[in-house]
Amino acid sequence: MSDNAVERQEFRKTLGQFATGVTVITTLDGEGAPIGVTASSFNSVSMDPPLILWSLAKDALSLPAYQKSGAFNVHVLSIEQDELSNLFARRGADKFGDLDFVPGVNGMPLLADCAATFQCKTRHQYDGGDHCIFVGEVLACENSDRAPLVYHGGQYAAALPRQDQGATGGDEVDLQQGSFTSDFFIYLLSRAHFQFSHALLQPDAALGLQRAAYYVVAVLCQQGGLDRAEILERIAVTGHSPSEEVFDKLCDMGFVTRSAAEGGAPDGKYTVTDEGREFQVSLLARSMDLEEQVLSGFRPEEIGLFKNMLRRLIEKTDKGLSNMWS
Ligand SMILES: Cc1cc2nc3c(=O)[nH]c(=O)nc-3n(C[C@H](O)[C@H](O)[C@H](O)COP(=O)(O)O)c2cc1C
């Protein structure tokens, strides 16, 4: 133990603010068995000659192998390889199991499907406190367009390009003119919603259904036996208030049935029919296809971020209106 006053926990937490990638570094032991560890201490050193470094804890079981092998391969993990990272971070485990690898130009194990690889000859080894620092000369390197796995604050993360444009909210709206720019947040949200639902409902145009009719069927698929007032209350959040005519049309089409009026329900109660449910199911199937199509160009982490943002927006704007889908 040194007499340095920097508190261990604080040091670790502070280092965590430095976002890094995650690598798996492989070599061979004296018996020629493959060895590997997860390391985020990787960094570049020199362009000419091309040098990189990383550091390994002195108590790592694999340390002697790296000290003696004279070469190693660095695999920069992709966003999909978090399990590989966990596997190689397990002390002393049989990490290779039935993992596919080939010998690299330096003879060391080379794993597939990574974001990038550096095949190195060990040039220097330095003492670094409780770690040993390895400097490698790069003999070959390869990169792909796979998104890298990020490590930040002790957690895996994803790197997203910054999207500064439109984030300021500055001049999105001209209150004198009543006009707005295409950066106006509510405009972007509304336009995306309208375009999505237009593409979704367009194939049914021949049915002549008003948009409110879709909401009525959706509500009745969740719960049957509701009267008109109860249905209207659930749909209120959409801003639609379907007229008698809409309900009559849905009955005529055989999508819903209306019970005879009685004391408790002077207008009768509505229930969805098998045809109505089929209609709703086909609409949902179409929604899923459309979603897949529309989101196909986005990265999983972008979609996750976007969904989280929408959830937070829904929470923030909830004024207690009835939720038609629950
Ligand atoms: C994201 C991540 C980054 C890591 N980075 C390092 C590192 O740079 N150096 C190190 O010595 N250990 C690091 N570790 C821990 C080692 O991977 C772990 O101690 C490993 O079990 C050592 O293997 P061994 O004892 O079987 O040789 C990291 C672990 C994780 C999950």
XYZ file of C-alpha atoms and ligand atoms in Angstrom:
357
model
C 0.000 0.000 0.000
C 1.397 3.456 -0.882
C 0.853 6.492 1.368
C -0.870 8.387 -1.438
C -3.926 10.246 -0.114
C -6.209 9.693 -3.119
C -9.093 7.612 -1.871
C -9.483 4.329 -3.811
C -13.255 4.523 -4.373
C -13.042 8.160 -5.433
C -10.173 7.358 -7.830
C -12.164 4.504 -9.385
C -15.287 6.664 -9.726
C -13.293 9.506 -11.246
C -11.637 7.184 -13.761
C -15.146 5.946 -14.647
C -15.856 9.364 -16.130
C -13.349 8.552 -18.868
C -15.456 6.649 -21.411
C -13.455 3.938 -23.160
C -14.032 1.146 -25.589
C -13.810 -2.465 -24.466
C -11.194 -4.889 -25.793
C -10.419 -8.564 -25.439
C -6.677 -9.207 -25.612
C -5.509 -12.691 -26.508
C -2.240 -14.573 -26.447
C -0.943 -18.161 -26.007
C 0.486 -19.669 -22.841
C 3.636 -21.827 -22.633
C 1.635 -24.900 -23.644
C 0.132 -23.174 -26.659
C -3.336 -22.857 -25.047
C -5.323 -19.713 -25.922
C -5.521 -17.057 -23.181
C -7.626 -13.889 -23.094
C -8.686 -11.021 -20.828
C -11.093 -8.138 -21.108
C -9.297 -4.792 -20.926
C -10.465 -1.204 -21.180
C -6.975 0.189 -20.526
C -6.120 0.029 -24.238
C -4.835 3.206 -25.873
C -2.790 4.476 -28.790
C 0.861 5.471 -28.245
C 2.697 6.205 -31.478
C 1.965 6.506 -35.188
C 5.511 5.819 -36.391
C 6.252 3.154 -35.468
C 2.608 2.153 -34.850
C 2.415 1.430 -31.114
C -0.437 0.772 -28.718
C -0.536 -0.004 -24.992
C -2.676 -1.668 -22.372
C -2.188 -2.676 -18.776
C -2.886 -5.893 -16.910
C -3.241 -6.357 -13.158
C -0.256 -8.121 -11.648
C -2.565 -10.556 -9.891
C -4.232 -11.637 -13.170
C -3.797 -15.386 -13.615
C -2.891 -14.816 -17.256
C -0.048 -12.339 -16.564
C 2.824 -14.829 -17.047
C 1.449 -15.800 -20.464
C 1.515 -12.171 -21.705
C 4.964 -11.633 -20.196
C 6.429 -14.628 -22.053
C 4.490 -14.992 -25.321
C 6.066 -11.993 -27.090
C 2.861 -11.155 -28.968
C -0.854 -10.475 -28.467
C -3.990 -9.520 -30.392
C -6.310 -6.690 -29.364
C -10.000 -7.083 -30.296
C -12.079 -3.905 -30.049
C -15.527 -5.270 -29.172
C -18.680 -4.329 -31.033
C -21.897 -3.223 -29.336
C -23.229 -6.790 -29.692
C -20.273 -8.375 -27.864
C -21.007 -7.464 -24.234
C -21.338 -11.169 -23.369
C -17.885 -11.814 -24.810
C -16.584 -9.005 -22.598
C -18.169 -10.607 -19.511
C -16.778 -14.013 -20.480
C -13.200 -12.760 -20.789
C -13.487 -10.778 -17.540
C -14.067 -14.013 -15.599
C -10.939 -14.825 -13.657
C -9.353 -18.102 -14.632
C -12.420 -19.352 -16.510
C -12.237 -21.585 -19.588
C -12.846 -18.562 -21.768
C -12.434 -20.047 -25.239
C -14.691 -23.110 -24.887
C -16.010 -23.613 -28.400
C -15.331 -20.041 -29.495
C -14.155 -19.709 -33.108
C -10.688 -18.253 -33.640
C -7.837 -18.482 -36.139
C -4.099 -17.839 -35.681
C -3.169 -14.238 -36.530
C -0.012 -13.119 -38.360
C 1.775 -13.298 -34.987
C 0.381 -16.786 -34.291
C -1.884 -15.486 -31.511
C -5.656 -16.258 -31.392
C -7.753 -13.948 -33.578
C -11.502 -13.710 -32.855
C -14.150 -12.916 -35.471
C -16.855 -10.219 -35.790
C -15.168 -7.475 -33.729
C -15.324 -3.750 -34.422
C -11.547 -3.703 -35.003
C -8.406 -5.755 -34.371
C -4.722 -4.980 -33.808
C -2.218 -7.818 -34.155
C 0.890 -6.944 -32.186
C 4.410 -7.937 -31.262
C 5.242 -7.083 -27.629
C 7.790 -4.224 -27.804
C 8.056 -3.121 -24.168
C 6.859 -4.159 -20.737
C 6.840 -1.622 -17.918
C 6.073 -1.750 -14.251
C 2.951 0.311 -13.517
C 2.133 0.035 -9.805
C -0.194 -2.927 -9.362
C -0.390 -3.298 -13.160
C 2.053 -4.286 -15.851
C 2.023 -2.071 -18.955
C 2.438 -3.760 -22.314
C 3.385 -1.747 -25.373
C 2.750 -3.532 -28.652
C 3.962 -2.796 -32.146
C 1.084 -3.219 -34.587
C 1.879 -5.731 -37.339
C -1.597 -5.695 -38.875
C -4.871 -3.979 -38.131
C -8.391 -4.231 -39.449
C -11.534 -2.169 -38.848
C -15.206 -2.662 -39.659
C -18.245 -0.396 -39.523
C -19.650 -2.321 -36.532
C -20.617 0.079 -33.728
C -18.170 -0.195 -30.799
C -19.081 -1.226 -27.262
C -18.433 1.623 -24.814
C -17.563 1.384 -21.084
C -18.490 4.347 -18.934
C -19.070 4.679 -15.175
C -18.718 0.916 -14.703
C -21.436 0.165 -17.258
C -21.649 -0.792 -20.894
C -22.930 1.973 -23.134
C -23.305 2.863 -26.786
C -21.654 5.681 -28.697
C -24.170 7.969 -30.366
C -23.186 10.746 -32.742
C -24.076 14.127 -31.254
C -27.149 15.656 -32.835
C -26.748 19.312 -31.977
C -28.916 20.590 -34.781
C -32.280 21.754 -33.505
C -31.455 20.888 -29.907
C -31.403 24.497 -28.710
C -35.088 25.233 -29.207
C -33.905 28.757 -30.161
C -35.873 30.125 -33.100
C -38.219 27.255 -33.773
C -41.324 29.410 -33.553
C -42.122 32.914 -34.814
C -44.813 34.187 -32.435
C -45.472 37.314 -34.539
C -46.168 35.362 -37.719
C -47.606 32.252 -36.095
C -45.154 30.220 -38.131
C -42.580 27.621 -37.134
C -39.516 25.996 -38.593
C -38.932 22.329 -39.305
C -36.890 22.158 -36.063
C -39.972 22.819 -33.936
C -40.183 19.777 -31.660
C -43.983 19.452 -31.608
C -44.023 19.754 -35.406
C -41.488 16.911 -35.731
C -43.450 14.717 -33.330
C -46.814 15.438 -35.006
C -45.526 15.022 -38.538
C -43.885 11.682 -37.727
C -47.154 10.506 -36.110
C -49.341 11.680 -39.015
C -47.102 10.169 -41.666
C -46.866 6.889 -39.812
C -50.614 6.573 -39.225
C -51.420 7.704 -42.779
C -49.221 4.928 -44.187
C -50.866 2.501 -41.775
C -54.502 3.377 -42.461
C -54.241 4.134 -46.188
C -54.845 0.514 -47.269
C -58.316 0.684 -45.586
C -59.341 3.886 -47.386
C -62.012 1.998 -49.377
C -63.789 1.046 -46.113
C -64.598 4.732 -45.572
C -63.863 4.485 -41.835
C -63.185 7.659 -39.902
C -60.046 7.538 -37.807
C -62.124 7.551 -34.621
C -63.645 4.206 -35.697
C -60.236 2.532 -35.358
C -59.963 3.771 -31.792
C -63.440 2.410 -30.948
C -62.477 -1.068 -32.196
C -59.112 -0.885 -30.363
C -60.835 0.034 -27.071
C -63.439 -2.725 -27.424
C -60.711 -5.308 -28.111
C -59.290 -4.435 -24.676
C -62.656 -4.538 -22.937
C -66.136 -5.359 -24.226
C -69.530 -4.302 -22.832
C -68.898 -0.546 -22.719
C -71.520 2.056 -23.503
C -70.865 4.987 -25.804
C -70.046 7.438 -23.014
C -67.471 5.045 -21.549
C -65.872 4.547 -24.967
C -65.766 8.316 -25.606
C -64.083 8.854 -22.259
C -61.318 6.386 -23.146
C -60.798 7.906 -26.578
C -60.739 11.483 -25.282
C -56.913 11.424 -25.198
C -56.873 11.241 -29.036
C -59.002 14.390 -29.411
C -61.640 12.359 -31.308
C -65.269 12.062 -30.275
C -66.954 9.635 -32.682
C -70.584 10.440 -33.555
C -73.536 7.983 -33.505
C -72.918 7.589 -37.216
C -69.458 6.086 -36.594
C -70.925 3.536 -34.180
C -73.753 2.711 -36.646
C -71.216 2.183 -39.437
C -69.123 -0.174 -37.283
C -72.322 -2.157 -36.461
C -73.294 -2.250 -40.176
C -69.822 -3.548 -41.082
C -70.176 -6.292 -38.481
C -67.139 -5.129 -36.488
C -69.098 -4.393 -33.299
C -72.507 -5.331 -31.888
C -74.793 -3.174 -29.776
C -76.948 -4.679 -27.014
C -80.552 -3.581 -26.590
C -80.949 -0.365 -24.602
C -81.843 -0.843 -20.950
C -82.020 1.206 -17.751
C -78.289 1.092 -16.889
C -77.259 1.632 -20.553
C -79.908 3.717 -22.339
C -77.939 3.566 -25.645
C -76.931 -0.096 -25.325
C -73.479 -1.570 -24.740
C -70.918 -2.319 -27.435
C -68.841 -5.460 -27.900
C -66.333 -6.297 -30.617
C -67.215 -9.199 -32.965
C -64.847 -11.869 -34.282
C -64.636 -9.862 -37.546
C -63.825 -6.708 -35.605
C -61.080 -8.489 -33.688
C -59.679 -9.924 -36.925
C -59.643 -6.409 -38.364
C -57.745 -5.159 -35.314
C -55.262 -8.046 -35.494
C -54.569 -7.376 -39.193
C -54.028 -3.703 -38.365
C -51.561 -4.616 -35.619
C -49.728 -6.984 -37.973
C -49.522 -4.173 -40.516
C -48.232 -1.812 -37.805
C -45.463 -4.264 -36.934
C -44.427 -4.597 -40.593
C -44.441 -0.837 -41.005
C -42.450 -0.372 -37.793
C -39.828 -2.842 -38.998
C -39.624 -1.091 -42.355
C -39.458 2.419 -40.904
C -36.918 1.595 -38.189
C -34.706 -0.587 -40.371
C -32.140 2.195 -40.958
C -31.738 2.953 -37.246
C -29.260 1.421 -34.828
C -30.690 -0.556 -31.860
C -29.256 1.965 -29.404
C -30.900 4.858 -31.285
C -34.250 3.068 -31.153
C -33.786 2.350 -27.435
C -32.939 5.978 -26.741
C -35.890 7.202 -28.786
C -38.336 4.872 -27.013
C -37.023 5.987 -23.624
C -37.486 9.603 -24.628
C -41.042 8.924 -25.755
C -41.815 7.151 -22.446
C -40.507 10.141 -20.520
C -42.497 12.541 -22.700
C -45.650 10.494 -22.130
C -45.050 10.573 -18.379
C -44.340 14.311 -18.377
C -47.382 15.262 -20.442
C -49.823 12.923 -18.642
C -52.638 15.048 -17.260
C -54.651 12.054 -16.080
C -56.617 11.486 -19.289
C -57.892 7.962 -19.541
C -55.426 5.639 -21.289
C -57.342 3.913 -24.074
C -54.840 1.059 -24.400
C -54.790 -0.165 -20.820
C -15.061 -3.709 -19.074
C -13.886 -4.320 -18.357
C -12.626 -3.774 -18.511
C -11.508 -4.337 -17.869
N -10.272 -3.803 -18.068
C -9.196 -4.339 -17.450
C -7.892 -3.831 -17.700
O -7.705 -2.905 -18.472
N -6.850 -4.397 -17.057
C -7.006 -5.452 -16.198
O -6.041 -5.936 -15.621
N -8.242 -5.978 -15.953
C -9.332 -5.452 -16.573
N -10.575 -5.986 -16.376
C -10.696 -7.155 -15.501
C -10.167 -8.430 -16.158
O -10.801 -8.673 -17.382
C -10.397 -9.623 -15.230
O -9.745 -9.376 -14.012
C -9.970 -10.930 -15.783
O -10.642 -11.903 -15.053
C -8.531 -11.268 -15.637
O -8.444 -12.595 -16.092
P -7.462 -13.712 -15.480
O -7.279 -13.460 -14.011
O -8.163 -14.997 -15.783
O -6.186 -13.548 -16.225
C -11.682 -5.451 -17.031
C -12.958 -5.998 -16.857
C -14.045 -5.448 -17.527
C -15.410 -6.038 -17.359
